[in-house]
Short mmCIF file of C-alpha atoms in Angstrom, two decimals:
data_model
loop_
_atom_site.label_atom_id
_atom_site.label_comp_id
_atom_site.label_asym_id
_atom_site.label_seq_id
_atom_site.Cartn_x
_atom_site.Cartn_y
_atom_site.Cartn_z
CA MET D 1 1.62 9.53 1.05
CA LEU D 2 -1.67 7.49 1.24
CA PHE D 3 -2.34 4.43 -0.69
CA PHE D 4 -5.68 2.76 -1.12
CA TRP D 5 -6.72 -0.94 -1.84
CA GLY D 6 -8.87 -1.53 -4.96
CA LYS D 7 -11.15 -4.28 -6.24
CA SER D 8 -10.41 -6.19 -9.32
CA HIS D 9 -12.64 -3.70 -11.47
CA LEU D 10 -10.43 -0.93 -10.10
CA ALA D 11 -7.34 -2.67 -11.07
CA PHE D 12 -3.95 -0.87 -11.06
CA GLU D 13 -5.26 2.59 -10.14
CA SER D 14 -3.79 2.31 -6.75
CA TYR D 15 -1.62 0.15 -4.32
CA SER D 16 -1.12 -0.15 -0.64
CA VAL D 17 -0.06 -2.56 2.07
CA PHE D 18 -3.30 -2.35 4.20
CA PRO D 19 -6.80 -2.14 2.84
CA ILE D 20 -8.91 1.18 3.55
CA ILE D 21 -11.90 -0.90 2.31
CA GLY D 22 -11.94 -3.98 4.35
CA PRO D 23 -13.79 -7.20 4.60
CA GLY D 24 -17.47 -6.81 4.81
CA MET D 25 -17.65 -3.54 3.30
CA THR D 26 -18.29 -4.47 -0.32
CA GLU D 27 -21.46 -3.51 -2.10
CA GLU D 28 -24.49 -5.48 -0.91
CA LEU D 29 -25.73 -7.99 -3.39
CA SER D 30 -29.43 -8.00 -4.32
CA LYS D 31 -31.48 -11.28 -3.39
CA GLU D 32 -31.43 -12.64 -6.89
CA GLU D 33 -27.66 -12.16 -7.17
CA LEU D 34 -26.98 -13.65 -3.66
CA LYS D 35 -29.27 -16.67 -4.66
CA ARG D 36 -27.29 -17.09 -7.87
CA LEU D 37 -24.04 -16.94 -6.24
CA GLN D 38 -24.95 -19.22 -3.52
CA LYS D 39 -26.20 -21.83 -5.93
CA LYS D 40 -22.92 -21.32 -7.94
CA PHE D 41 -20.88 -21.93 -4.71
CA GLN D 42 -22.87 -25.13 -3.92
CA GLU D 43 -22.17 -26.49 -7.30
CA PHE D 44 -18.50 -25.57 -7.01
CA GLU D 45 -18.25 -27.17 -3.51
CA LYS D 46 -20.12 -30.53 -4.58
CA ALA D 47 -18.14 -30.77 -7.71
CA PRO D 48 -15.57 -33.85 -7.89
CA LYS D 49 -12.09 -33.09 -6.75
CA TYR D 50 -10.62 -35.48 -9.28
CA ASN D 51 -11.63 -36.39 -12.99
CA LEU D 52 -12.06 -39.94 -14.24
CA ASN D 53 -8.33 -40.18 -14.85
CA SER D 54 -7.65 -39.43 -11.25
CA GLU D 55 -6.17 -36.25 -11.77
CA GLU D 56 -6.72 -33.45 -9.32
CA VAL D 57 -8.99 -30.53 -10.73
CA PHE D 58 -9.15 -27.00 -9.92
CA CYS D 59 -11.07 -23.72 -10.41
CA ILE D 60 -14.64 -23.20 -11.28
CA CYS D 61 -14.05 -25.02 -14.55
CA ARG D 62 -12.91 -28.19 -12.66
CA LYS D 63 -10.18 -28.89 -15.03
CA PRO D 64 -6.59 -30.33 -14.30
CA ASP D 65 -3.62 -28.27 -14.21
CA ASP D 66 -1.97 -29.72 -17.30
CA GLU D 67 -2.40 -26.90 -19.95
CA GLY D 68 0.22 -24.50 -18.60
CA GLN D 69 -2.33 -21.86 -17.96
CA LEU D 70 -1.78 -19.13 -15.35
CA MET D 71 -3.35 -19.84 -12.05
CA VAL D 72 -3.79 -17.81 -8.89
CA ALA D 73 -4.39 -19.07 -5.29
CA CYS D 74 -7.32 -17.37 -3.16
CA ASP D 75 -6.21 -16.00 0.08
CA GLY D 76 -9.64 -16.86 1.52
CA CYS D 77 -10.00 -20.50 0.66
CA ASP D 78 -6.73 -21.65 -0.80
CA GLU D 79 -8.42 -22.78 -3.96
CA TRP D 80 -6.57 -22.40 -7.24
CA PHE D 81 -8.21 -20.49 -10.09
CA HIS D 82 -7.39 -19.80 -13.72
CA PHE D 83 -6.73 -16.26 -14.64
CA ARG D 84 -8.95 -16.85 -17.70
CA CYS D 85 -11.91 -18.11 -15.51
CA MET D 86 -11.52 -15.24 -13.29
CA LYS D 87 -11.57 -12.90 -16.34
CA LEU D 88 -8.01 -11.63 -15.39
CA ASP D 89 -5.66 -10.67 -17.99
CA PRO D 90 -2.42 -12.71 -17.98
CA LYS D 91 -0.52 -9.55 -18.57
CA TYR D 92 -1.42 -8.51 -14.99
CA GLU D 93 0.42 -11.48 -13.50
CA LYS D 94 3.17 -9.46 -11.67
CA LEU D 95 0.57 -7.07 -10.40
CA VAL D 96 -1.13 -9.46 -8.14
CA ALA D 97 -0.53 -8.96 -4.31
CA ASN D 98 -3.48 -10.67 -2.66
CA PHE D 99 -6.30 -12.41 -4.41
CA TYR D 100 -9.84 -13.28 -3.23
CA CYS D 101 -12.20 -15.41 -5.39
CA LEU D 102 -15.71 -14.38 -6.06
CA PHE D 103 -17.06 -16.60 -3.32
CA CYS D 104 -14.64 -15.24 -0.64
CA ASP D 105 -15.14 -11.72 -1.63
CA ARG D 106 -18.80 -11.34 -2.51
CA LEU D 107 -20.40 -14.22 -0.55
CA PHE D 108 -18.37 -14.62 2.50
CA ASN D 109 -16.81 -11.17 2.90
CA LYS D 110 -13.22 -12.52 3.61
CA GLY D 111 -11.39 -9.79 1.76
CA THR D 112 -10.97 -8.01 -1.56
CA THR D 113 -8.23 -8.33 -4.10
CA LEU D 114 -5.16 -6.28 -3.74
CA TRP D 115 -3.32 -5.14 -6.77
CA LYS D 116 0.20 -3.31 -7.04
CA ARG D 117 0.22 -0.21 -8.86
CA LYS D 118 1.73 -0.52 -12.31
CA CYS D 119 4.52 1.26 -14.13
CA LYS D 120 3.43 4.52 -15.54
CA LEU D 121 5.10 3.89 -19.06
CA GLU D 122 2.57 2.79 -21.46
CA GLY D 123 2.87 -0.84 -22.32
CA CYS D 124 4.61 -1.82 -19.13
CA PHE D 125 2.94 -4.16 -16.74
CA ASN D 126 5.67 -4.35 -14.11
CA PRO D 127 4.86 -3.04 -10.47
CA ILE D 128 6.35 0.33 -9.42
CA GLU D 129 9.48 0.34 -7.22
CA LEU D 130 8.23 0.84 -3.72
CA SER D 131 10.40 0.64 -0.79
CA GLU D 132 11.34 2.46 2.51
CA GLU D 133 14.15 4.25 0.61
CA LYS D 134 12.48 4.75 -2.71
CA LYS D 135 8.86 5.59 -3.92
CA SER D 136 8.58 5.72 -7.70
CA LYS D 137 5.89 5.75 -10.31
CA TYR D 138 7.95 3.42 -12.58
CA CYS D 139 9.40 -0.09 -12.33
CA SER D 140 12.79 1.17 -13.17
CA GLU D 141 14.85 4.41 -13.67
CA GLU D 142 15.09 3.46 -17.19
CA HIS D 143 11.30 3.50 -17.73
CA GLY D 144 11.07 6.77 -15.89
CA LEU D 145 13.26 8.48 -18.18
CA MET D 146 11.65 6.98 -21.29
CA TYR D 147 8.32 8.22 -19.88
CA MET D 148 9.62 11.87 -19.29
CA LYS D 149 11.10 11.90 -22.83
CA GLN D 150 8.07 10.57 -24.47
CA THR D 151 5.75 13.17 -22.72
CA LEU D 152 8.07 16.12 -23.38
CA LEU D 153 8.40 15.25 -27.17
CA ASP D 154 4.45 14.84 -27.31
CA LYS D 155 4.23 18.39 -25.98
CA VAL D 156 6.88 20.03 -28.20
CA LEU D 157 5.98 18.28 -31.44
CA LYS D 158 2.22 18.98 -31.00
CA GLN D 159 0.96 20.72 -34.15
CA GLU D 160 -2.29 22.34 -32.96
CA SER D 161 -2.34 25.91 -31.61
CA LEU D 162 -3.54 26.83 -28.24
CA ASN D 163 -5.52 29.99 -28.23
CA ASP D 164 -3.40 31.30 -31.02
CA GLN D 165 -0.24 31.19 -29.13
CA ARG D 166 2.91 29.81 -30.61
CA LEU D 167 4.25 26.68 -29.22
CA LEU D 168 8.02 26.55 -28.18
CA ASN D 169 10.48 24.89 -30.53
CA LEU D 170 13.12 22.53 -29.31
CA LYS D 171 15.83 25.05 -29.00
CA GLU D 172 13.60 27.12 -26.73
CA VAL D 173 12.83 24.17 -24.53
CA SER D 174 16.33 23.25 -24.09
CA SER D 175 17.07 26.75 -22.97
CA ILE D 176 14.35 26.54 -20.30
CA LEU D 177 15.46 23.26 -19.13
CA ARG D 178 18.94 24.62 -18.52
CA GLU D 179 17.58 27.49 -16.41
CA VAL D 180 15.07 25.57 -14.21
CA GLY D 181 16.54 23.68 -11.31
CA ASP D 182 14.43 20.52 -11.14
CA CYS D 183 11.09 18.96 -12.39
CA LYS D 184 9.04 20.72 -9.76
CA ALA D 185 10.32 24.17 -10.88
CA LEU D 186 9.72 23.30 -14.52
CA ALA D 187 6.04 22.33 -13.68
CA LYS D 188 5.45 25.47 -11.88
CA LEU D 189 6.97 27.81 -14.42
CA GLY D 190 4.48 30.46 -15.51
CA GLU D 191 1.90 29.34 -13.15
CA GLU D 192 2.28 32.30 -10.82
CA LEU D 193 3.67 35.86 -10.33
CA PRO D 194 7.46 36.08 -9.80
CA ILE D 195 8.23 36.55 -5.96
CA TYR D 196 8.97 40.07 -5.39
CA SER D 197 11.79 39.53 -2.87
CA ASP D 198 13.61 37.40 -5.42
CA PHE D 199 14.21 40.67 -7.37
CA TYR D 200 14.39 42.92 -4.33
CA PRO D 201 16.10 40.96 -1.64
CA ASN D 202 16.19 44.23 0.79
CA ALA D 203 12.34 44.41 0.77
CA ASN D 204 11.19 43.61 4.34
CA LEU D 205 7.98 42.26 5.44
CA SER D 206 5.88 44.50 7.74
CA PRO D 207 5.86 43.57 11.45
CA LEU D 208 2.22 42.39 11.29
CA LEU D 209 2.82 40.17 8.23
CA THR D 210 5.96 38.79 9.76
CA GLU D 211 4.08 37.78 13.04
CA LYS D 212 1.36 36.02 10.90
CA VAL D 213 3.74 34.16 8.81
CA ALA D 214 5.58 33.08 12.01
CA VAL D 215 2.35 31.65 13.47
CA TRP D 216 1.64 29.70 10.26
CA GLU D 217 5.13 28.31 9.88
CA LYS D 218 4.94 26.98 13.68
CA GLN D 219 1.77 25.29 13.04
CA ILE D 220 2.87 23.74 9.78
CA GLN D 221 6.18 22.42 11.52
CA GLN D 222 4.03 20.99 14.21
CA VAL D 223 1.88 19.06 11.70
CA THR D 224 5.02 17.93 9.93
CA THR D 225 6.40 16.49 13.08
CA ASP D 226 3.21 14.70 13.80
CA LEU D 227 3.16 13.20 10.26
CA GLU D 228 6.84 11.93 10.71
CA HIS D 229 5.88 10.23 13.95
CA LEU D 230 2.81 8.59 12.35
CA ASP D 231 5.02 7.40 9.46
CA SER D 232 7.46 5.78 11.96
CA ARG D 233 4.71 3.96 13.70
CA LEU D 234 3.22 2.81 10.51
CA ARG D 235 6.58 1.35 9.29
CA LEU D 236 6.81 -0.56 12.52
CA VAL D 237 3.29 -2.04 11.99
CA LEU D 238 4.29 -3.03 8.29
CA ALA D 239 7.61 -4.66 9.68
CA LEU D 240 5.56 -6.53 12.22
CA LYS D 241 3.22 -7.82 9.42
CA ASP D 242 6.22 -9.26 7.53
CA PHE D 243 7.64 -10.72 10.64
CA LEU D 244 4.21 -12.51 11.12
CA LYS D 245 4.59 -14.29 7.78
CA LEU D 246 7.86 -15.44 8.92
CA LEU D 247 6.48 -16.93 11.95
CA ASN D 248 3.60 -18.75 10.11
CA GLU D 249 6.14 -20.38 7.74
CA ASN D 250 8.26 -21.71 10.61
CA ILE D 251 5.10 -22.99 12.51
CA ASN D 252 4.08 -24.69 9.04
CA ILE D 253 7.55 -26.46 9.00
CA ILE D 254 6.94 -27.85 12.48
CA THR D 255 3.25 -28.71 12.33
CA ILE D 256 2.94 -29.91 8.79
CA PRO D 257 4.82 -33.06 7.53
CA ASP D 258 7.01 -32.43 4.45
CA TYR D 259 5.85 -28.85 4.36
CA ILE D 260 7.30 -26.93 1.41
CA PRO D 261 7.03 -23.09 1.47
CA GLY D 262 5.41 -22.07 -1.82
CA SER D 263 4.27 -18.91 -3.64
CA ARG D 264 0.76 -17.53 -3.92
CA THR D 265 0.71 -17.56 -7.72
CA LYS D 266 1.81 -20.27 -10.06
CA SER D 267 1.88 -21.30 -13.65
CA SER D 268 1.76 -24.86 -15.00
CA LYS D 269 2.20 -26.44 -11.54
CA SER D 270 -0.15 -28.57 -9.50
CA LYS D 271 -1.72 -27.17 -6.40
CA SER D 272 0.16 -27.71 -3.15
CA LYS D 273 -1.26 -30.34 -0.91
CA ASN D 274 -0.47 -28.48 2.21
CA SER D 275 -3.58 -27.92 4.32
CA LYS D 276 -4.48 -26.20 7.49
CA LYS D 277 -1.57 -23.77 7.18
CA SER D 278 -0.80 -21.60 10.05
CA ASP D 279 -2.27 -18.15 10.02
CA ILE D 280 -1.77 -16.89 13.62
CA CYS D 281 -3.45 -13.79 15.07
CA GLY D 282 0.01 -12.43 15.85
CA PHE D 283 -1.21 -9.96 18.49
CA ASN D 284 1.85 -8.60 20.70
CA ARG D 285 1.18 -6.69 23.80
CA VAL D 286 4.23 -4.41 23.15
CA ILE D 287 2.42 -3.02 20.24
CA LEU D 288 0.06 -1.27 22.71
CA ASP D 289 2.86 1.01 23.54
CA LEU D 290 2.69 2.42 19.95
CA ASP D 291 0.32 5.11 20.92
CA LYS D 292 1.70 5.68 24.37
CA ALA D 293 5.33 6.04 23.42
CA THR D 294 6.41 9.65 23.33
CA ASP D 295 10.00 8.69 22.38
CA MET D 296 9.92 6.81 19.20
CA ASP D 297 13.53 5.72 19.57
CA GLN D 298 12.66 4.11 22.89
CA PHE D 299 9.84 2.29 21.34
CA LYS D 300 11.86 1.02 18.49
CA ALA D 301 14.47 -0.27 20.87
CA LYS D 302 11.63 -2.02 22.78
CA ILE D 303 10.15 -3.81 19.77
CA SER D 304 13.36 -4.34 17.64
CA PRO D 305 14.02 -7.89 19.03
CA TYR D 306 10.77 -8.93 17.01
CA LEU D 307 11.44 -7.23 13.89
CA GLY D 308 14.03 -7.12 11.10
CA LYS D 309 14.67 -10.84 10.99
CA ASN D 310 14.70 -12.40 7.45
CA THR D 311 15.32 -15.87 8.95
CA ILE D 312 14.86 -17.71 12.20
CA ASP D 313 17.06 -20.66 13.40
CA PRO D 314 14.75 -23.68 12.79
CA GLU D 315 16.11 -25.53 15.93
CA GLU D 316 15.78 -22.56 18.26
CA PHE D 317 12.24 -21.84 16.98
CA LYS D 318 11.10 -25.35 17.41
CA LYS D 319 12.38 -25.33 21.09
CA LEU D 320 10.52 -22.15 21.79
CA TYR D 321 7.32 -23.37 20.06
CA GLN D 322 7.38 -26.91 21.83
CA GLU D 323 7.80 -24.97 25.22
CA ILE D 324 4.39 -23.31 24.48
CA TYR D 325 2.76 -26.44 22.92
CA PRO D 326 4.40 -29.44 24.37
CA ASP D 327 1.46 -31.76 23.44
CA ASP D 328 0.78 -30.07 20.03
CA ASP D 329 -2.63 -29.13 20.96
CA ASP D 330 -2.74 -27.82 24.41
CA MET D 331 -0.91 -24.55 25.28
CA VAL D 332 0.89 -24.40 28.54
CA ASP D 333 -0.24 -21.48 31.08
CA PHE D 334 3.25 -20.16 31.59
CA VAL D 335 6.68 -20.07 29.94
CA GLY D 336 9.88 -18.53 30.89
CA PRO D 337 10.53 -14.79 30.20
CA ASP D 338 13.18 -15.69 27.70
CA ASN D 339 10.72 -17.21 25.26
CA TRP D 340 10.04 -14.30 22.97
CA LEU D 341 7.50 -16.26 21.01
CA ALA D 342 5.12 -16.41 23.93
CA GLY D 343 4.60 -12.58 23.50
CA PHE D 344 2.62 -13.29 20.31
CA CYS D 345 -0.91 -14.65 20.07
CA LEU D 346 -0.63 -17.93 18.36
CA LYS D 347 -4.21 -18.44 17.93
CA ASP D 348 -5.83 -18.89 14.43
CA LYS D 349 -6.81 -15.31 13.51
CA ARG D 350 -10.14 -16.36 12.28
CA LYS D 351 -10.89 -17.87 15.78
CA CYS D 352 -9.35 -15.15 17.90
CA ASN D 353 -12.21 -13.00 18.95
CA LYS D 354 -10.15 -11.08 21.40
CA HIS D 355 -7.71 -9.57 18.90
CA HIS D 356 -9.94 -9.64 15.67
CA SER D 357 -8.48 -7.81 12.82
CA TRP D 358 -6.23 -5.85 15.24
CA LEU D 359 -3.42 -5.21 12.70
CA ASN D 360 -5.69 -3.84 10.10
CA ILE D 361 -7.58 -1.78 12.42
CA LEU D 362 -4.36 -0.21 13.71
CA ALA D 363 -3.15 0.43 10.27
CA ASP D 364 -6.41 2.00 9.16
CA ASP D 365 -6.36 4.27 12.24
CA TYR D 366 -2.84 5.48 11.28
CA TYR D 367 -3.87 6.08 7.62
CA LEU D 368 -7.03 7.90 8.89
CA GLN D 369 -4.82 10.23 11.19
CA THR D 370 -2.27 10.69 8.46
CA GLN D 371 -5.05 11.90 6.03
CA LEU D 372 -6.46 14.19 8.35
CA LEU D 373 -3.05 15.91 9.24
CA GLU D 374 -2.17 16.14 5.55
CA GLU D 375 -5.32 17.92 4.87
CA LYS D 376 -4.65 20.35 7.87
CA LYS D 377 -1.11 20.78 6.53
CA LYS D 378 -2.27 21.69 3.05
CA ARG D 379 -4.97 24.04 4.55
CA LEU D 380 -2.28 25.82 6.57
CA GLN D 381 0.15 25.92 3.66
CA ASP D 382 -2.78 27.41 1.37
CA GLU D 383 -3.55 30.08 3.82
CA LYS D 384 0.00 31.10 4.10
CA GLN D 385 0.43 31.15 0.34
CA THR D 386 -2.67 33.34 0.09
CA LEU D 387 -1.32 35.69 2.50
CA MET D 388 2.12 35.85 0.58
CA THR D 389 0.51 36.06 -2.85
CA ASP D 390 -1.56 39.00 -1.73
CA TYR D 391 1.50 40.68 -0.26
CA ASN D 392 3.43 39.90 -3.58
CA ILE D 393 0.61 41.41 -5.75
CA GLU D 394 0.45 44.61 -3.54
CA ARG D 395 4.26 45.03 -3.80
CA TRP D 396 4.38 44.61 -7.62
CA GLU D 397 1.38 47.03 -8.07
CA THR D 398 2.95 49.52 -5.88
CA LEU D 399 6.12 49.30 -7.80
CA GLU D 400 4.31 49.47 -11.12
CA ALA D 401 2.52 52.61 -9.89
CA GLU D 402 5.95 54.28 -8.91
CA VAL D 403 7.42 53.47 -12.41
CA ALA D 404 4.37 55.00 -14.12
CA SER D 405 4.45 58.14 -12.01
CA ASN D 406 8.07 58.62 -12.88
#
């Protein structure tokens, strides 16, 4: 399944972990718009950081955070902005994944805002359940049932006629629901001609048709296998991204005095004074084996020491980090093979030209490959279905002719 990133004006139509539309790919500004935005940024940058009462001020409105208004931190500049000033509805608070202010998005192309997909139930603005084990269109099973019941009743109780055909009543609907096996079978009910072999199991395909079906099934199975491999690789990339966040937090604890890990959104709280937070490149050479590995289990075993950790022992991490940076600023040329932290590029990702945007590029490549394979799989399935449909129609027409002749 593919997911795509959306901008704030596309809010909640989609959700993903990595952007398909990346930094620098937004619509170009006109000269007039660019001048107005640059002027607005200069005013914002030159504005006082404190008011006359020595209170720290935030956002483009330059007001203190003392009114209990919902705020969100920009992932590009770490400035805090009011939902109201950014023209964001407070009911979408739980749907913010990553936020980029107008300046970082449109002026400096640092990134675009990411929204989580909302629950399909009308009136609910919680994000959908999304994990490795479960992919849902709803925030909970309860809301999923409520949506299905509401949709079904709307269809049944609809009063207008459709092409002069009588609508089903509740009793008839209940009878149909007892007969079908699942939701997919219900959705397809009446869309296509019944399968001939379901009624006449002893009817065999011709040798030529059997051979053609076997070829299509083999190709479809190969594409399915390739998709599974890509999905496994993408999951590893996502796990690495989560692990890099953990590394950044631990580096902040070491390098920033009195550092307190905080969330990206807040309400009725002052802005954190933490500055120069760690945002490492995180490139790891073992990730290069991702495309070379033919045995995914072997690759997982190789990279597993770096992934799947929810916590890191602070003292152990500090020791590893100080082996690499004994003088805080200068990195040593060589450390021992037991220092797993040395396998990661610890440069600021904005200054690391060697591995610039490597994680996003890798993820985008997998998404593109997945899209192409899914299109190929659908095409093969459609071709096979067309072949079987023609055969099905032919058999029913033959049977109809036989019955008519008798």
